[in-house]
Amino acid sequence: METNAISRRNFLKVSGVAGTALCLGFYFPANAKKGQMVATSGADHSGFEFNAWMRIDTDGKVTLTDHRAEMGQGSYQSVPQIIAEELEVDLKDVNIIFAKGDPVKYGSQITGGSSTIRGSYKNLLKLSATAREMLIAAAAAKWNVAPSDCYAESGNVIHRPSGKKFNYGELVTDASKLSPPQEVKLKKISEYKLIRKPLHRLDTPMKTNGEAIFGLDKRLPGMLFATVERNPRLRGKLKSFDDSAARKVPGVKQVFKIQMMVFNTTRDGVVVVADSTWAAMQGRRALHIEWDDSGFEHINTADIFKNHAELLNNEEGLSFKKQGEPDQIIGKAEKKIDVIYQTPYQAHSAMEPLNCIAHYQPDKIEIWGPIQAPDWVQGDISDKFKMPKEKVIVNMTFLGGGFGRKAFLDYTHEAVAISKEIGGPVQVVWTREDDIKQGPYRAGISYRGQGSLENGEISALKFKMAGQNIDHWNGPKRGEANDSTAEGFLKPYFDTIKNISFADVPYEMPLPNMWWRSVYASTNGFAYESFMNEMAILAGQDQLDFRRKYLKDERCQHLIDRMEEVSGWKSRKKNEGYGVAITECFETTVGQVVKVSRNAAGKVKIDKVWAVMDCGWYVNPDIVRAQVEGSIVMALGAATIHEITFKNGLVEQNNFYDYLMPRMSDMPSVEVHIMENTADAGGVGEPGLPPFAPALTDAIYDLTGKRIRKLPFNMNTI
């Protein structure tokens, strides 16, 4: 961030407003990679919006424009908690609104990569402290006293010697005329009153009383409703359809063909538009459609993983990272292992299925819905419909989960195309079956791990991965190794293991694949950490002690100490299985210990999970714990319960009756511990997922002697 001493005249030219509120934010000049801080402005109360993230009105109320989506990860609470801390206001006086899609005003708005807090917390702290100091200066000038004799508290500036005070609202007009200080003093962690405190979330009441507006809740005057029957095979075409029965369904207004681009592949479908979602669904069921599925391969899951194995055994792949001579050393080693791991395709399965409202008009396009990347949607719609970006208005609602799926651009494009066809606003609703059967999915990935030991020490490691690469859909990165080949593998290993290599064996497949919670770390973590556990066993060493030798980084050492302490690792009992894994993604390291045992019926059960997260600077410990717990739920499902499979080119799963979710009875006790330090903030929403599966399978090996290298597996058959 650069503090910009922009003149009041120039700022008002940029914002186009003037008035009596104090506005603070960031200005993103064209093509700028980072924003310039703008810490003074006037603004009226006419409901305008510009590049400010925060505005203080004459009634003392603070309005915060949240540039990222709220999909359950807690930014709706964490961002105002940061603001309120340094601004010295009560959380109840902070009003939050979602920003519209606009990268010029807000920079990147993608909610992904666990980036909301780690990417903006320093700016937000300084922004808030700057506002506080300007308000203090305005009050001091009114009293003709030194600013050092004044302090801020609960939305007031107080004169320490006399006890006199002004409410912030009384000061905003004067404060908006001041030049912002170039440097402000931020609080020490020990001085925090709100940050690092388990405050109740601001969005909980509105989500439980129905006040919160999700995509499906939004309504527009004259809006119609649509569903789409899409070809169940992505590359299939529409041969013909009979809509005579569908048009007889009460409420059905129109039926027509639609064709969408999904990456570089065309998806055919038939749209049913009606005066209610129910009528549209009934009309869709009455359609008689003949698909043309000729001329392309119909995929089977078994063939995918057979091809993976052949590639891993016969191809060296594209080198991602190499140091030393691992091939030479492994080739002549006497003590070594060579194994393959498999991880399945997975659906995102957010509780809220896809939906989007669009209103296409000749002079503008407006969208409402659960959208993870409003700036991407704005750019995509602008390009595809030849509409100037400033005429494409993207409104975010609350999201009922996203996990990466709602950052994709197909469902928003589809809604706009349908609106254009019917000449009015429309809400397009996907069913659960649509969501599961259409994708995109987390790609199934296979890994080959090779390693050798010499005198009980790792002499070399070699990893290869084979599976779909998200970047290859876009064309330009074909021929390059997957950028995430080593994601999840801790960086300190590279400092202590002299001979190591990672390679990506490209595997092209016309199945739409997309980001999924923790992205490639969710599959890499299982393979790489399972392999480290196997290497420890081969060396005859304790798994945590084995890692301690190679993770010399001070933070990793403290993390391992904490894992041992909270789990009682050194005092494990017989007839109990303990497993461990440590992964890193999005600048956060998470270690997990899983304990298993057999129940009275002899079945293996998960007794407890201890998770230790080092995310550096953090905001709300309750949100951190909730995100780790949620990650473990999702990891449990992906490891032991559900997968997406293909037979004759069709997805075999339909809904939650055959793509099962973990139940409360499946969940073990989970204990989350947060490392306390002053390091920069890392991500929280995703890093808790990758270590669970390798820790679980390691615990099962410890209890049963059975090594699991393929996911998912059935806990009842171990």
XYZ file of C-alpha atoms in Angstrom:
718
model
C 0.000 0.000 0.000
C 1.161 3.501 -0.779
C -0.209 6.440 1.197
C -1.236 9.036 -1.335
C -1.455 12.680 -0.309
C -4.029 13.282 -3.009
C -5.471 16.796 -2.989
C -9.070 17.333 -2.013
C -9.779 18.833 -5.461
C -8.321 15.821 -7.282
C -10.039 13.356 -5.004
C -13.404 14.979 -5.558
C -12.753 14.796 -9.303
C -12.149 11.076 -8.910
C -15.139 10.422 -6.672
C -17.422 13.038 -8.175
C -19.015 13.862 -4.826
C -18.826 16.308 -1.971
C -20.550 16.647 1.366
C -20.236 16.012 5.045
C -19.079 12.430 5.628
C -15.516 11.297 6.219
C -14.598 8.692 3.619
C -11.473 6.606 3.573
C -10.316 3.961 1.198
C -8.034 3.057 -1.646
C -7.810 4.356 -5.151
C -6.715 1.925 -7.866
C -5.387 3.860 -10.870
C -5.624 2.087 -14.222
C -3.537 -1.092 -14.325
C -2.276 -0.544 -10.774
C -1.332 -3.691 -8.884
C -1.879 -2.064 -5.519
C -4.084 0.683 -4.252
C -3.163 4.149 -3.128
C -4.598 5.087 0.232
C -7.041 7.965 0.142
C -7.648 9.186 3.655
C -9.756 12.305 3.256
C -12.911 13.203 1.409
C -16.332 14.699 1.673
C -19.419 12.771 0.694
C -23.114 13.372 0.802
C -25.779 10.928 1.953
C -27.284 10.218 -1.447
C -26.264 6.584 -1.566
C -23.351 7.045 -3.986
C -20.584 4.506 -4.188
C -16.958 5.078 -5.026
C -13.600 3.631 -4.116
C -13.875 4.134 -0.351
C -14.114 1.078 1.844
C -15.217 3.016 4.909
C -17.419 6.013 5.530
C -18.293 7.782 8.789
C -21.498 9.803 8.719
C -22.557 12.761 10.830
C -24.571 10.440 13.063
C -21.372 8.562 13.927
C -22.346 5.427 12.018
C -19.615 3.634 10.125
C -20.444 2.024 6.782
C -17.976 -0.550 5.558
C -17.964 -1.682 1.927
C -16.845 -5.320 1.932
C -15.141 -5.965 -1.404
C -15.152 -9.761 -0.946
C -17.952 -12.315 -0.731
C -19.279 -13.800 2.505
C -19.811 -17.512 1.937
C -19.538 -18.756 5.498
C -15.826 -18.116 5.975
C -16.431 -15.123 8.242
C -15.204 -12.031 6.397
C -18.498 -10.308 7.261
C -17.309 -10.453 10.883
C -13.526 -10.343 10.589
C -13.218 -7.246 8.406
C -15.390 -5.001 10.633
C -13.651 -6.443 13.699
C -10.361 -5.146 12.279
C -11.883 -1.750 11.445
C -13.530 -1.342 14.854
C -10.283 -2.149 16.687
C -8.124 0.641 15.332
C -10.988 3.065 14.688
C -12.168 2.664 18.296
C -15.857 2.151 17.578
C -18.393 -0.385 18.780
C -19.181 -3.196 16.375
C -22.899 -2.436 16.682
C -22.204 0.912 15.016
C -20.656 -0.683 11.925
C -22.940 -1.281 8.954
C -21.663 -3.617 6.229
C -22.619 -3.539 2.565
C -21.305 -5.714 -0.248
C -19.344 -4.000 -2.978
C -20.346 -4.288 -6.599
C -17.952 -5.908 -8.992
C -15.338 -3.328 -9.938
C -11.596 -4.104 -9.971
C -10.782 -0.448 -10.678
C -12.316 0.570 -7.358
C -11.487 -2.431 -5.216
C -8.647 -4.335 -6.833
C -9.010 -8.119 -6.847
C -12.375 -9.234 -5.474
C -11.964 -12.985 -5.842
C -12.882 -14.764 -2.619
C -10.476 -17.665 -2.850
C -7.039 -18.775 -1.807
C -7.933 -17.812 1.768
C -6.887 -14.302 0.805
C -9.413 -11.836 2.225
C -7.729 -11.136 5.571
C -4.138 -11.966 4.695
C -4.338 -9.745 1.629
C -5.878 -6.663 3.234
C -5.489 -6.641 7.024
C -2.477 -4.310 7.081
C -4.249 -1.826 4.838
C -7.403 -2.013 6.932
C -5.533 -1.474 10.193
C -3.725 1.569 8.817
C -6.883 2.903 7.217
C -8.765 2.728 10.505
C -5.943 4.184 12.559
C -5.640 7.046 10.075
C -9.334 7.847 10.458
C -9.007 7.744 14.238
C -6.067 10.155 14.244
C -7.843 12.562 11.906
C -10.890 12.609 14.176
C -8.684 13.183 17.217
C -6.940 16.045 15.409
C -10.303 17.606 14.510
C -11.467 17.429 18.134
C -8.185 18.847 19.453
C -8.489 21.784 17.072
C -12.040 22.495 18.292
C -10.838 22.528 21.900
C -7.564 24.252 21.013
C -5.608 21.553 22.859
C -2.805 19.191 21.927
C -3.914 15.959 20.142
C -1.730 14.049 22.578
C -4.124 15.103 25.366
C -6.994 13.332 23.584
C -7.900 9.720 22.948
C -10.611 7.797 21.121
C -13.049 5.311 22.629
C -16.412 3.848 21.563
C -16.921 6.301 18.714
C -15.952 9.364 20.737
C -12.899 11.579 21.110
C -12.283 12.405 24.751
C -10.137 15.181 26.248
C -8.207 13.390 28.959
C -7.706 16.327 31.444
C -11.284 17.672 31.319
C -13.342 14.641 30.318
C -15.035 16.602 27.542
C -15.926 14.563 24.471
C -17.193 14.756 20.917
C -19.012 11.985 19.084
C -17.331 11.042 15.807
C -20.376 12.304 13.928
C -19.743 15.790 15.264
C -16.200 15.727 13.919
C -16.469 14.257 10.428
C -16.996 17.572 8.640
C -13.866 19.102 10.169
C -11.886 15.877 9.858
C -12.668 15.601 6.153
C -10.854 18.895 5.589
C -7.594 17.698 7.147
C -4.613 16.186 5.425
C -4.133 12.593 6.508
C -1.084 11.774 8.603
C 1.639 10.028 6.648
C 2.403 7.663 9.515
C 0.148 6.338 12.259
C 0.964 4.167 15.243
C -0.816 0.822 15.274
C -1.680 -1.045 18.426
C 0.447 -3.860 19.757
C -1.239 -7.241 19.868
C -1.256 -7.004 23.658
C -3.368 -3.836 23.396
C -6.139 -5.353 21.297
C -9.637 -5.139 22.719
C -11.518 -6.715 19.799
C -9.010 -8.487 17.570
C -8.087 -12.015 18.728
C -11.259 -12.081 20.787
C -14.021 -14.693 20.177
C -16.747 -12.173 19.384
C -20.115 -13.365 18.118
C -20.538 -13.081 14.359
C -22.600 -10.170 13.060
C -24.231 -12.312 10.371
C -25.464 -15.083 12.689
C -28.701 -13.373 13.813
C -29.721 -12.386 10.272
C -28.959 -15.872 8.970
C -31.085 -17.484 11.652
C -34.052 -15.104 11.525
C -34.302 -14.993 7.724
C -33.134 -11.409 7.341
C -30.007 -12.289 5.326
C -30.488 -12.129 1.564
C -29.025 -15.080 -0.324
C -29.250 -15.398 -4.085
C -32.467 -17.418 -4.002
C -34.110 -14.792 -1.763
C -33.686 -11.883 -4.178
C -36.712 -10.727 -6.170
C -37.172 -8.126 -8.913
C -40.409 -6.676 -10.298
C -41.607 -8.701 -13.283
C -38.957 -11.382 -12.773
C -39.470 -14.813 -14.323
C -37.822 -18.096 -13.342
C -35.883 -20.589 -15.432
C -34.330 -24.024 -15.242
C -32.238 -25.744 -17.890
C -32.144 -29.373 -18.981
C -28.496 -29.773 -20.003
C -26.903 -32.619 -21.904
C -25.586 -35.019 -19.246
C -22.457 -35.571 -21.361
C -20.509 -32.341 -21.602
C -19.598 -32.652 -25.285
C -22.975 -34.009 -26.361
C -25.227 -32.066 -28.706
C -28.943 -31.434 -28.821
C -30.513 -33.393 -31.697
C -34.155 -32.435 -31.114
C -36.717 -31.698 -28.418
C -40.494 -31.814 -28.080
C -41.827 -29.113 -25.756
C -45.555 -29.605 -26.374
C -46.181 -31.186 -22.964
C -43.927 -28.675 -21.215
C -45.845 -25.725 -22.641
C -49.093 -27.128 -21.214
C -47.758 -26.891 -17.653
C -49.504 -23.958 -15.922
C -47.111 -21.034 -15.591
C -44.673 -22.038 -18.344
C -43.983 -19.066 -20.625
C -41.203 -20.041 -23.024
C -39.033 -23.000 -24.040
C -35.930 -22.639 -26.198
C -32.465 -24.035 -26.887
C -29.371 -22.589 -25.246
C -25.694 -23.199 -25.919
C -23.003 -22.299 -23.394
C -19.227 -22.375 -23.408
C -17.689 -24.307 -20.512
C -14.002 -23.517 -20.831
C -13.317 -24.511 -24.453
C -16.198 -26.990 -24.766
C -19.800 -26.310 -25.761
C -22.684 -27.376 -23.488
C -26.145 -27.756 -25.056
C -29.394 -27.413 -23.157
C -33.085 -26.559 -23.271
C -34.428 -23.664 -21.175
C -37.869 -23.633 -19.564
C -39.042 -20.189 -18.416
C -42.054 -19.851 -16.108
C -43.688 -17.631 -13.541
C -42.288 -19.725 -10.665
C -39.351 -22.037 -10.073
C -41.759 -24.911 -9.417
C -43.550 -24.411 -12.737
C -40.218 -24.208 -14.571
C -39.113 -27.478 -12.956
C -42.367 -29.226 -13.842
C -42.128 -27.979 -17.407
C -38.581 -29.247 -17.614
C -39.674 -32.702 -16.492
C -42.251 -32.766 -19.275
C -39.676 -32.186 -22.013
C -38.885 -34.976 -24.480
C -35.280 -34.551 -25.627
C -33.076 -36.547 -27.961
C -29.348 -35.999 -27.455
C -26.583 -36.680 -29.959
C -23.683 -38.202 -28.004
C -21.746 -39.548 -30.959
C -18.256 -38.686 -32.101
C -16.436 -38.525 -28.780
C -15.129 -40.848 -26.082
C -17.455 -41.779 -23.221
C -15.295 -41.724 -20.125
C -15.062 -44.327 -17.336
C -13.428 -43.721 -13.966
C -11.450 -46.970 -14.076
C -9.883 -45.932 -17.377
C -8.854 -42.543 -15.986
C -6.852 -44.023 -13.123
C -5.438 -46.808 -15.301
C -4.130 -44.118 -17.635
C -2.705 -42.198 -14.685
C -0.759 -45.254 -13.511
C 0.630 -45.933 -16.980
C 1.772 -42.339 -17.329
C 3.415 -42.315 -13.896
C 5.294 -45.510 -14.669
C 6.361 -44.584 -18.203
C 6.683 -40.794 -18.380
C 9.067 -38.440 -16.584
C 6.705 -35.519 -17.049
C 7.380 -31.797 -16.868
C 9.884 -30.790 -14.220
C 8.454 -28.414 -11.629
C 11.360 -28.326 -9.181
C 14.580 -30.286 -8.866
C 17.629 -30.081 -6.665
C 20.489 -32.549 -6.519
C 20.369 -35.898 -8.311
C 17.413 -37.862 -6.887
C 17.177 -40.303 -9.836
C 20.789 -41.379 -9.533
C 20.665 -41.782 -5.763
C 17.331 -43.645 -5.673
C 18.492 -45.891 -8.506
C 21.451 -47.264 -6.575
C 19.914 -47.162 -3.082
C 19.339 -50.395 -1.153
C 16.629 -49.072 1.157
C 13.848 -47.412 -0.809
C 10.124 -47.357 -1.549
C 8.141 -46.780 -4.733
C 4.354 -46.399 -4.332
C 1.309 -44.876 -6.034
C -1.483 -42.882 -4.369
C -4.893 -42.100 -5.859
C -7.342 -39.339 -4.988
C -10.833 -39.128 -6.552
C -12.911 -36.580 -8.395
C -15.079 -34.552 -6.004
C -18.081 -32.246 -6.364
C -18.233 -28.927 -4.531
C -21.707 -29.638 -3.118
C -22.255 -26.288 -1.436
C -25.483 -26.326 0.571
C -26.880 -23.570 -1.672
C -27.074 -24.831 -5.272
C -26.158 -22.457 -8.069
C -28.531 -19.623 -8.901
C -28.302 -16.236 -10.543
C -30.590 -13.331 -11.442
C -29.823 -11.358 -14.590
C -31.485 -8.440 -16.310
C -30.178 -7.735 -19.794
C -31.056 -4.343 -21.232
C -29.675 -2.713 -24.370
C -27.775 -0.097 -22.377
C -26.747 -2.125 -19.304
C -26.645 -5.578 -17.732
C -27.271 -6.159 -14.047
C -26.679 -9.375 -12.086
C -27.526 -10.487 -8.553
C -26.461 -13.694 -6.870
C -24.029 -15.799 -4.857
C -20.841 -14.819 -6.656
C -17.271 -15.462 -5.492
C -15.582 -13.305 -8.120
C -17.703 -10.254 -9.047
C -14.830 -8.561 -10.858
C -14.258 -11.645 -13.031
C -17.984 -11.840 -13.806
C -18.019 -8.182 -14.794
C -15.135 -8.709 -17.209
C -16.557 -11.946 -18.622
C -20.036 -10.525 -19.263
C -18.558 -7.357 -20.746
C -16.509 -9.403 -23.221
C -19.217 -11.886 -24.189
C -22.040 -9.387 -24.607
C -19.945 -6.486 -25.942
C -21.120 -4.194 -23.166
C -18.788 -1.584 -21.605
C -17.561 -2.763 -18.212
C -19.033 0.190 -16.395
C -22.441 -0.851 -17.761
C -22.167 -4.347 -16.275
C -23.336 -4.185 -12.660
C -22.598 -7.244 -10.518
C -24.296 -7.367 -7.107
C -23.186 -9.879 -4.483
C -25.554 -11.574 -2.070
C -24.653 -13.905 0.765
C -23.382 -17.269 -0.455
C -24.485 -20.560 1.043
C -21.031 -22.022 0.499
C -18.820 -21.799 -2.554
C -15.570 -23.781 -2.206
C -14.426 -22.433 -5.592
C -17.480 -23.403 -7.669
C -19.093 -19.979 -7.458
C -15.972 -18.341 -8.854
C -16.688 -20.060 -12.176
C -18.358 -17.995 -14.895
C -20.785 -20.373 -16.611
C -23.872 -19.872 -14.457
C -23.749 -16.073 -14.560
C -23.212 -16.077 -18.329
C -26.110 -18.500 -18.756
C -28.451 -16.266 -16.762
C -27.577 -13.201 -18.854
C -28.066 -15.148 -22.102
C -31.517 -16.285 -20.978
C -32.487 -12.773 -19.863
C -31.446 -11.400 -23.244
C -33.557 -14.023 -25.004
C -36.730 -13.338 -23.005
C -36.260 -9.573 -22.806
C -36.583 -9.244 -19.029
C -35.202 -10.191 -15.622
C -34.909 -13.893 -14.822
C -33.662 -16.067 -12.002
C -31.978 -19.259 -13.181
C -31.956 -22.023 -10.566
C -29.839 -25.153 -10.691
C -31.073 -28.261 -8.905
C -28.785 -30.335 -6.701
C -28.674 -32.905 -9.514
C -27.577 -30.219 -11.993
C -24.806 -29.128 -9.658
C -23.462 -32.645 -9.054
C -23.815 -33.995 -12.583
C -22.543 -30.963 -14.519
C -19.430 -30.074 -12.524
C -16.857 -28.653 -12.693
C -15.077 -30.957 -10.233
C -11.958 -31.264 -8.201
C -9.846 -33.386 -10.505
C -8.879 -36.899 -9.576
C -5.080 -37.038 -9.258
C -2.616 -39.931 -8.995
C 0.886 -39.686 -7.565
C 4.030 -41.746 -7.663
C 6.354 -41.342 -4.715
C 9.902 -42.690 -4.715
C 12.347 -42.270 -1.879
C 15.501 -43.707 -0.417
C 17.246 -43.825 2.948
C 20.909 -43.955 3.859
C 21.945 -44.483 7.479
C 18.396 -43.766 8.585
C 18.320 -40.398 6.803
C 16.441 -39.356 3.660
C 18.905 -39.443 0.793
C 16.440 -38.584 -1.980
C 12.775 -37.968 -2.751
C 11.010 -37.991 -6.101
C 7.351 -37.162 -6.713
C 5.282 -37.187 -9.886
C 1.633 -36.254 -10.246
C -0.740 -37.143 -13.081
C -4.121 -35.490 -13.456
C -5.964 -32.603 -14.997
C -4.410 -29.174 -14.710
C -6.854 -26.308 -14.166
C -4.559 -23.937 -16.056
C -4.559 -26.123 -19.173
C -8.159 -25.198 -19.983
C -6.942 -21.747 -20.905
C -4.452 -22.931 -23.514
C -1.399 -20.679 -22.978
C -0.018 -22.753 -20.084
C -0.113 -26.072 -21.888
C 3.361 -27.521 -21.998
C 4.177 -26.063 -18.580
C 4.219 -27.992 -15.316
C 1.270 -27.471 -13.007
C 2.008 -24.386 -10.887
C 0.692 -26.269 -7.859
C 2.726 -29.468 -8.246
C 4.372 -29.011 -4.832
C 1.483 -27.222 -3.109
C 0.986 -28.551 0.406
C 4.592 -29.734 0.750
C 6.380 -27.710 3.411
C 9.055 -25.364 2.091
C 11.599 -26.108 4.886
C 11.980 -29.637 3.503
C 13.837 -28.163 0.542
C 16.493 -26.773 2.893
C 17.316 -30.118 4.502
C 16.673 -32.732 1.806
C 19.468 -32.296 -0.711
C 18.097 -34.464 -3.512
C 14.464 -33.898 -4.362
C 12.291 -33.451 -7.443
C 8.671 -32.744 -8.356
C 7.244 -33.337 -11.819
C 3.832 -33.008 -13.450
C 2.780 -35.639 -15.987
C 0.143 -33.869 -18.131
C -3.160 -35.671 -18.493
C -5.705 -34.060 -20.769
C -9.352 -34.938 -20.207
C -12.497 -33.060 -21.340
C -14.003 -33.074 -17.858
C -14.466 -29.585 -16.415
C -12.220 -29.252 -13.373
C -12.006 -26.317 -11.037
C -10.690 -25.085 -7.714
C -11.965 -26.992 -4.695
C -11.297 -26.114 -1.070
C -7.484 -25.926 -0.638
C -7.123 -26.695 -4.372
C -4.245 -29.067 -5.176
C -3.094 -29.191 -1.560
C -6.211 -31.297 -0.878
C -4.798 -34.115 -3.024
C -1.072 -33.358 -2.828
C -1.232 -33.342 0.952
C -2.564 -36.884 1.070
C 0.170 -38.203 -1.208
C 3.168 -36.294 0.086
C 2.439 -36.601 3.797
C 1.412 -40.248 3.494
C 4.754 -40.814 1.801
C 6.644 -39.047 4.604
C 4.894 -41.337 7.092
C 5.922 -44.368 5.048
C 9.508 -43.105 4.954
C 9.477 -42.694 8.739
C 8.259 -46.281 9.179
C 10.894 -47.516 6.726
C 13.512 -45.714 8.821
C 12.077 -47.216 12.012
C 11.491 -43.760 13.466
C 8.643 -41.912 15.162
C 6.715 -39.920 12.553
C 6.889 -36.601 14.415
C 10.550 -37.045 15.367
C 11.260 -37.893 11.736
C 9.693 -34.637 10.568
C 11.403 -32.623 13.262
C 14.774 -33.513 11.734
C 13.862 -32.025 8.383
C 11.614 -29.116 9.375
C 14.265 -26.916 10.973
C 12.209 -23.744 10.631
C 11.537 -22.304 14.105
C 7.785 -22.017 13.546
C 7.622 -25.656 12.421
C 9.546 -26.734 15.502
C 7.106 -24.888 17.765
C 4.181 -26.403 15.844
C 5.515 -29.932 16.359
C 6.072 -29.209 20.055
C 2.450 -28.117 20.348
C 1.173 -31.156 18.451
C 3.047 -33.479 20.796
C 1.812 -31.605 23.842
C -1.904 -31.356 23.086
C -2.293 -34.878 21.682
C -0.252 -36.697 24.277
C 1.770 -38.108 21.388
C 4.573 -39.416 23.581
C 2.190 -41.271 25.912
C 0.195 -43.247 23.339
C -1.435 -46.453 24.584
C -1.772 -49.916 23.094
C -4.878 -50.701 21.039
C -4.992 -47.086 19.881
C -3.793 -45.860 16.516
C -2.227 -42.423 16.159
C -1.399 -40.715 12.883
C 0.121 -37.384 11.953
C 0.456 -35.015 9.008
C 1.657 -31.438 8.501
C 0.845 -29.413 5.386
C 1.139 -25.816 4.256
C -0.957 -23.775 1.865
C -1.842 -20.103 1.519
C 0.936 -19.122 3.946
C -0.487 -21.204 6.794
C 0.861 -24.429 8.271
C -1.466 -26.935 9.909
C -0.501 -30.077 11.772
C -3.060 -32.712 12.723
C -2.964 -35.773 14.927
C -5.752 -38.329 14.493
C -6.549 -41.060 17.014
C -8.495 -44.199 16.064
C -9.547 -47.390 17.821
C -11.944 -50.290 17.333
C -15.486 -50.168 18.696
C -17.327 -53.044 20.379
C -18.228 -54.479 16.973
C -14.588 -54.471 15.902
C -15.012 -51.566 13.445
C -12.411 -48.827 13.242
C -13.692 -45.496 14.534
C -12.156 -42.045 14.730
C -11.911 -40.973 18.355
C -10.359 -37.541 18.153
C -8.579 -35.021 15.949
C -6.115 -32.480 17.285
C -5.428 -29.647 14.853
C -2.718 -27.053 15.398
C -2.814 -24.061 13.053
C -0.045 -21.515 12.573
C -1.730 -18.784 10.566
C 0.316 -15.924 12.013
C -1.735 -12.803 12.776
C -5.447 -13.585 13.077
C -8.701 -11.845 13.981
C -11.280 -14.064 15.667
C -10.306 -17.404 17.261
C -13.874 -18.717 17.045
C -13.893 -18.194 13.285
C -10.486 -19.855 12.973
C -11.715 -22.885 14.912
C -14.954 -23.047 12.926
C -13.049 -22.991 9.645
C -10.692 -25.755 10.751
C -13.599 -27.856 11.999
C -15.479 -27.312 8.740
C -12.372 -28.243 6.765
C -12.100 -31.491 8.697
C -15.761 -32.315 7.993
C -15.154 -31.764 4.284
C -11.900 -33.752 4.384
C -13.615 -36.642 6.166
C -16.273 -36.823 3.458
C -13.714 -36.714 0.658
C -11.513 -39.370 2.282
C -14.084 -41.911 3.447
C -17.590 -41.245 2.113
C -18.095 -39.730 -1.327
C -16.564 -39.400 -4.791
C -17.653 -38.510 -8.304
C -17.409 -41.450 -10.702
C -18.055 -41.755 -14.434
C -19.559 -44.642 -16.388
C -20.029 -44.506 -20.135
C -19.450 -40.774 -20.019
C -22.133 -40.101 -17.405
C -21.743 -39.007 -13.796
C -23.110 -41.791 -11.602
C -24.038 -39.601 -8.632
C -27.213 -37.503 -8.439
C -27.965 -36.008 -5.050
C -27.166 -36.458 -1.385
C -28.750 -39.922 -1.383
C -25.856 -41.281 -3.476
C -23.258 -38.530 -2.955
C -23.389 -38.866 0.794
C -22.344 -36.185 3.252
C -20.748 -36.823 6.676
C -23.362 -37.062 9.435
C -22.997 -35.824 12.984
C -22.561 -39.440 14.048
C -19.510 -39.689 11.745
C -17.723 -36.793 13.363
C -15.116 -37.300 16.064
C -14.228 -34.779 18.723
C -12.114 -32.014 17.190
C -9.760 -29.851 19.229
C -8.260 -26.803 17.496
C -5.213 -24.942 18.765
C -3.932 -21.659 17.322
C -0.262 -20.766 17.499
C 0.337 -17.307 18.922
C 2.973 -15.224 17.154
C 3.444 -11.913 15.384
C 4.069 -13.289 11.884
C 2.116 -11.969 8.924
C -1.389 -13.327 8.494
C -1.896 -16.516 6.527
C -5.096 -18.044 5.222
C -7.667 -19.736 7.456
C -10.583 -21.009 5.362
C -8.738 -23.745 3.475
C -5.446 -24.886 5.082
C -7.188 -27.061 7.693
C -8.308 -29.598 5.080
C -5.164 -31.225 3.539
C -3.549 -32.854 6.599
C -6.610 -34.802 7.729
C -6.604 -37.684 5.223
C -2.894 -38.568 5.577
C -3.108 -38.320 9.377
C -6.175 -40.578 9.372
C -4.647 -43.243 7.129
C -1.453 -43.140 9.190
C -3.516 -43.725 12.349
C -5.262 -46.667 10.697
C -1.887 -48.152 9.750
C -0.691 -47.693 13.329
C -3.740 -49.589 14.614
C -4.186 -52.255 11.929
C -0.982 -52.484 9.916
C -3.002 -51.779 6.765
C -1.617 -49.054 4.512
C -4.260 -47.085 2.575
C -3.077 -45.374 -0.595
C -6.354 -44.877 -2.444
C -9.196 -42.518 -1.552
C -12.002 -42.760 -0.715
C -12.069 -45.856 1.468
C -14.839 -47.325 3.600
C -14.201 -47.143 7.338
C -16.498 -50.136 7.869
C -14.386 -52.496 5.779
C -10.993 -51.945 7.396
